[in-house]
Amino acid sequence: MDDRLADVPPDAEAGVLADRLKERIYATITMIAVVVGLSFGEVGALGAVATVLTTAVGLWLAAFVADQQAHRTVHRHLATGRELRRMLYVSSPLLSCAAGPSVLIALAALDVLTLHAALLAAAGVCVVSLFLWGCVGGLRMGGGILAALVAGLADAAIGVAVALVKAAAGH
C-alpha cells in the first residue's frame, strides 16, 4: 500500500487511486489543448512555460476549491486532517501535468528544438500517455491485448480530437 494512503481504509484505497488517475487524465486532456493552442501563437519559451504552469496551478486550485466547497456543503464543515490530506493527494496530479511540457519548453529555450516542435511534442506525449492509460485499463479489466489496444486507441482518440479542434480553430 502507498504510504500516503495510510489514513485511507483499505476498501476506499481503490476509489482514491481511481479519483487520482481521473484528475491526471483530465489534466492531460486539458494540457493537450493548452500546448496546441500555444503552438499557434506568437509566444516565447518564457510565456509558454508560464502559461503551462499557470494552467496546472489553476486546474489544481479549481479542483481543490470545488472539493472543499462540496465537502463543506455536504458535511457542514471544512475538510481537515485525513479528509484534507485525501483531497490534496487526489488533486496533486493536476500539478504534475505541467512537468513534461515544461521540460520540452526548456529544451526549446536551450535551442535543442524549436518552441513549436516542443509544444507539438508535448501534445504528442500527452496523447501517448492517454493511450497507455487506456491500455493498462483494458488489461486490468481482463480483456486481453486486443481489448487493451482498443481501449488505448479510444482514449488516445480523445486527445487527438482535442488537438484537432484546437488546430482547426487556429489557436
mmCIF file of C-alpha atoms in Angstrom:
data_model
loop_
_atom_site.group_PDB
_atom_site.id
_atom_site.type_symbol
_atom_site.label_atom_id
_atom_site.label_comp_id
_atom_site.label_asym_id
_atom_site.label_seq_id
_atom_site.Cartn_x
_atom_site.Cartn_y
_atom_site.Cartn_z
ATOM 1 C CA MET A 1 0.000 0.000 0.000
ATOM 2 C CA ASP A 2 1.129 3.541 -0.750
ATOM 3 C CA ASP A 3 2.334 5.226 2.488
ATOM 4 C CA ARG A 4 0.436 8.378 1.526
ATOM 5 C CA LEU A 5 -2.755 6.313 1.775
ATOM 6 C CA ALA A 6 -2.078 5.139 5.327
ATOM 7 C CA ASP A 7 -5.112 7.035 6.616
ATOM 8 C CA VAL A 8 -7.413 5.626 3.934
ATOM 9 C CA PRO A 9 -9.387 2.489 4.778
ATOM 10 C CA PRO A 10 -8.345 -0.457 2.532
ATOM 11 C CA ASP A 11 -11.770 -0.652 0.892
ATOM 12 C CA ALA A 12 -11.540 3.027 -0.069
ATOM 13 C CA GLU A 13 -7.976 2.867 -1.438
ATOM 14 C CA ALA A 14 -9.055 1.837 -4.941
ATOM 15 C CA GLY A 15 -11.505 4.741 -5.018
ATOM 16 C CA VAL A 16 -8.800 7.200 -4.013
ATOM 17 C CA LEU A 17 -6.440 5.887 -6.682
ATOM 18 C CA ALA A 18 -9.211 6.000 -9.299
ATOM 19 C CA ASP A 19 -10.012 9.607 -8.352
ATOM 20 C CA ARG A 20 -6.326 10.498 -8.582
ATOM 21 C CA LEU A 21 -5.988 8.927 -12.023
ATOM 22 C CA LYS A 22 -9.161 10.677 -13.155
ATOM 23 C CA GLU A 23 -7.616 14.028 -12.229
ATOM 24 C CA ARG A 24 -4.407 13.166 -14.085
ATOM 25 C CA ILE A 25 -6.310 12.185 -17.230
ATOM 26 C CA TYR A 26 -8.436 15.329 -17.049
ATOM 27 C CA ALA A 27 -5.311 17.460 -16.659
ATOM 28 C CA THR A 28 -3.610 15.672 -19.548
ATOM 29 C CA ILE A 29 -6.520 16.372 -21.886
ATOM 30 C CA THR A 30 -6.573 19.997 -20.796
ATOM 31 C CA MET A 31 -2.810 20.317 -21.295
ATOM 32 C CA ILE A 32 -3.152 18.999 -24.866
ATOM 33 C CA ALA A 33 -5.489 21.904 -25.627
ATOM 34 C CA VAL A 34 -3.139 24.396 -23.970
ATOM 35 C CA VAL A 35 0.071 23.325 -25.735
ATOM 36 C CA VAL A 36 -1.596 23.010 -29.142
ATOM 37 C CA GLY A 37 -3.113 26.461 -28.654
ATOM 38 C CA LEU A 38 0.288 27.859 -27.697
ATOM 39 C CA SER A 39 1.854 26.302 -30.794
ATOM 40 C CA PHE A 40 -0.286 28.598 -32.952
ATOM 41 C CA GLY A 41 0.552 31.733 -31.006
ATOM 42 C CA GLU A 42 3.371 34.216 -31.009
ATOM 43 C CA VAL A 43 4.663 33.297 -27.592
ATOM 44 C CA GLY A 44 8.221 32.778 -26.430
ATOM 45 C CA ALA A 45 9.524 29.997 -24.223
ATOM 46 C CA LEU A 46 9.057 32.057 -21.049
ATOM 47 C CA GLY A 47 5.451 32.880 -21.926
ATOM 48 C CA ALA A 48 4.757 29.267 -22.881
ATOM 49 C CA VAL A 49 6.140 27.818 -19.656
ATOM 50 C CA ALA A 50 4.293 30.480 -17.638
ATOM 51 C CA THR A 51 1.052 29.512 -19.380
ATOM 52 C CA VAL A 52 1.647 25.794 -18.799
ATOM 53 C CA LEU A 53 2.460 26.305 -15.113
ATOM 54 C CA THR A 54 -0.420 28.736 -14.595
ATOM 55 C CA THR A 55 -2.792 26.259 -16.214
ATOM 56 C CA ALA A 56 -1.653 23.445 -13.931
ATOM 57 C CA VAL A 57 -1.907 25.590 -10.798
ATOM 58 C CA GLY A 58 -5.287 26.940 -11.936
ATOM 59 C CA LEU A 59 -6.630 23.406 -12.510
ATOM 60 C CA TRP A 60 -5.370 22.317 -9.114
ATOM 61 C CA LEU A 61 -6.841 25.326 -7.320
ATOM 62 C CA ALA A 62 -10.182 24.904 -9.091
ATOM 63 C CA ALA A 63 -10.350 21.221 -8.125
ATOM 64 C CA PHE A 64 -9.287 21.917 -4.556
ATOM 65 C CA VAL A 65 -11.809 24.738 -4.103
ATOM 66 C CA ALA A 66 -14.564 22.587 -5.622
ATOM 67 C CA ASP A 67 -13.670 19.644 -3.355
ATOM 68 C CA GLN A 68 -13.597 21.860 -0.282
ATOM 69 C CA GLN A 69 -16.901 23.545 -1.219
ATOM 70 C CA ALA A 70 -18.594 20.200 -1.852
ATOM 71 C CA HIS A 71 -17.267 18.841 1.435
ATOM 72 C CA ARG A 72 -18.364 21.946 3.316
ATOM 73 C CA THR A 73 -21.839 21.807 1.786
ATOM 74 C CA VAL A 74 -22.390 18.109 2.469
ATOM 75 C CA HIS A 75 -20.627 17.731 5.819
ATOM 76 C CA ARG A 76 -21.206 21.259 7.186
ATOM 77 C CA HIS A 77 -17.531 21.820 7.981
ATOM 78 C CA LEU A 78 -14.251 22.357 6.178
ATOM 79 C CA ALA A 79 -12.199 19.295 5.371
ATOM 80 C CA THR A 80 -9.332 18.878 7.824
ATOM 81 C CA GLY A 81 -6.955 16.117 8.824
ATOM 82 C CA ARG A 82 -7.443 12.908 6.870
ATOM 83 C CA GLU A 83 -10.136 14.400 4.617
ATOM 84 C CA LEU A 84 -7.901 17.324 3.655
ATOM 85 C CA ARG A 85 -4.901 15.040 3.022
ATOM 86 C CA ARG A 86 -7.070 12.893 0.748
ATOM 87 C CA MET A 87 -8.167 15.979 -1.226
ATOM 88 C CA LEU A 88 -4.573 17.120 -1.640
ATOM 89 C CA TYR A 89 -3.390 13.632 -2.612
ATOM 90 C CA VAL A 90 -6.157 13.164 -5.179
ATOM 91 C CA SER A 91 -5.696 16.607 -6.743
ATOM 92 C CA SER A 92 -1.876 16.637 -6.869
ATOM 93 C CA PRO A 93 -1.654 15.070 -10.367
ATOM 94 C CA LEU A 94 -3.227 18.265 -11.673
ATOM 95 C CA LEU A 95 0.091 19.944 -10.877
ATOM 96 C CA SER A 96 2.270 17.218 -12.374
ATOM 97 C CA CYS A 97 0.659 17.580 -15.812
ATOM 98 C CA ALA A 98 2.958 20.580 -16.372
ATOM 99 C CA ALA A 99 6.200 18.604 -15.942
ATOM 100 C CA GLY A 100 6.537 17.118 -19.425
ATOM 101 C CA PRO A 101 5.573 20.254 -21.348
ATOM 102 C CA SER A 102 7.844 22.363 -19.120
ATOM 103 C CA VAL A 103 10.853 20.122 -19.817
ATOM 104 C CA LEU A 104 10.198 20.269 -23.565
ATOM 105 C CA ILE A 105 9.771 24.059 -23.453
ATOM 106 C CA ALA A 106 13.058 24.297 -21.520
ATOM 107 C CA LEU A 107 14.739 22.318 -24.292
ATOM 108 C CA ALA A 108 13.366 24.847 -26.767
ATOM 109 C CA ALA A 109 14.735 27.690 -24.629
ATOM 110 C CA LEU A 110 18.131 25.979 -24.850
ATOM 111 C CA ASP A 111 17.783 25.796 -28.661
ATOM 112 C CA VAL A 112 17.686 21.989 -28.665
ATOM 113 C CA LEU A 113 14.455 22.205 -30.686
ATOM 114 C CA THR A 114 12.061 24.904 -31.791
ATOM 115 C CA LEU A 115 9.325 26.032 -29.462
ATOM 116 C CA HIS A 116 6.706 24.952 -31.999
ATOM 117 C CA ALA A 117 8.237 21.451 -32.121
ATOM 118 C CA ALA A 118 8.462 21.325 -28.309
ATOM 119 C CA LEU A 119 4.793 22.234 -27.921
ATOM 120 C CA LEU A 120 3.664 19.693 -30.510
ATOM 121 C CA ALA A 121 5.910 17.069 -28.907
ATOM 122 C CA ALA A 122 4.300 17.859 -25.547
ATOM 123 C CA ALA A 123 0.870 17.293 -27.086
ATOM 124 C CA GLY A 124 2.134 14.029 -28.574
ATOM 125 C CA VAL A 125 3.493 12.842 -25.239
ATOM 126 C CA CYS A 126 0.141 13.620 -23.632
ATOM 127 C CA VAL A 127 -1.713 11.629 -26.319
ATOM 128 C CA VAL A 128 0.676 8.698 -25.867
ATOM 129 C CA SER A 129 0.080 8.787 -22.104
ATOM 130 C CA LEU A 130 -3.688 8.626 -22.705
ATOM 131 C CA PHE A 131 -3.108 5.621 -24.965
ATOM 132 C CA LEU A 132 -1.005 3.880 -22.311
ATOM 133 C CA TRP A 133 -3.541 4.505 -19.540
ATOM 134 C CA GLY A 134 -6.250 3.115 -21.813
ATOM 135 C CA CYS A 135 -4.154 0.016 -22.492
ATOM 136 C CA VAL A 136 -3.446 -0.530 -18.804
ATOM 137 C CA GLY A 137 -7.151 -0.155 -18.035
ATOM 138 C CA GLY A 138 -8.057 -2.624 -20.772
ATOM 139 C CA LEU A 139 -5.532 -5.155 -19.490
ATOM 140 C CA ARG A 140 -6.675 -4.751 -15.886
ATOM 141 C CA MET A 141 -10.248 -5.446 -16.966
ATOM 142 C CA GLY A 142 -9.074 -8.816 -18.282
ATOM 143 C CA GLY A 143 -9.985 -8.214 -21.899
ATOM 144 C CA GLY A 144 -6.661 -9.292 -23.351
ATOM 145 C CA ILE A 145 -4.246 -7.443 -25.590
ATOM 146 C CA LEU A 146 -6.712 -6.635 -28.366
ATOM 147 C CA ALA A 147 -9.210 -5.118 -25.925
ATOM 148 C CA ALA A 148 -6.385 -3.166 -24.269
ATOM 149 C CA LEU A 149 -5.250 -1.759 -27.600
ATOM 150 C CA VAL A 150 -8.807 -0.767 -28.500
ATOM 151 C CA ALA A 151 -9.213 0.942 -25.112
ATOM 152 C CA GLY A 152 -5.876 2.707 -25.583
ATOM 153 C CA LEU A 153 -6.800 3.859 -29.071
ATOM 154 C CA ALA A 154 -10.163 5.131 -27.845
ATOM 155 C CA ASP A 155 -8.500 7.168 -25.101
ATOM 156 C CA ALA A 156 -5.834 8.479 -27.476
ATOM 157 C CA ALA A 157 -8.553 9.429 -29.962
ATOM 158 C CA ILE A 158 -9.996 11.801 -27.361
ATOM 159 C CA GLY A 159 -6.624 13.527 -27.040
ATOM 160 C CA VAL A 160 -6.217 13.711 -30.813
ATOM 161 C CA ALA A 161 -9.734 15.111 -31.156
ATOM 162 C CA VAL A 162 -8.937 17.864 -28.658
ATOM 163 C CA ALA A 163 -5.753 18.712 -30.573
ATOM 164 C CA LEU A 164 -7.609 18.741 -33.905
ATOM 165 C CA VAL A 165 -10.333 21.032 -32.570
ATOM 166 C CA LYS A 166 -7.697 23.454 -31.276
ATOM 167 C CA ALA A 167 -5.806 23.274 -34.576
ATOM 168 C CA ALA A 168 -8.972 23.794 -36.612
ATOM 169 C CA ALA A 169 -9.809 26.822 -34.522
ATOM 170 C CA GLY A 170 -6.321 28.160 -35.202
ATOM 171 C CA HIS A 171 -5.484 28.713 -31.568
#
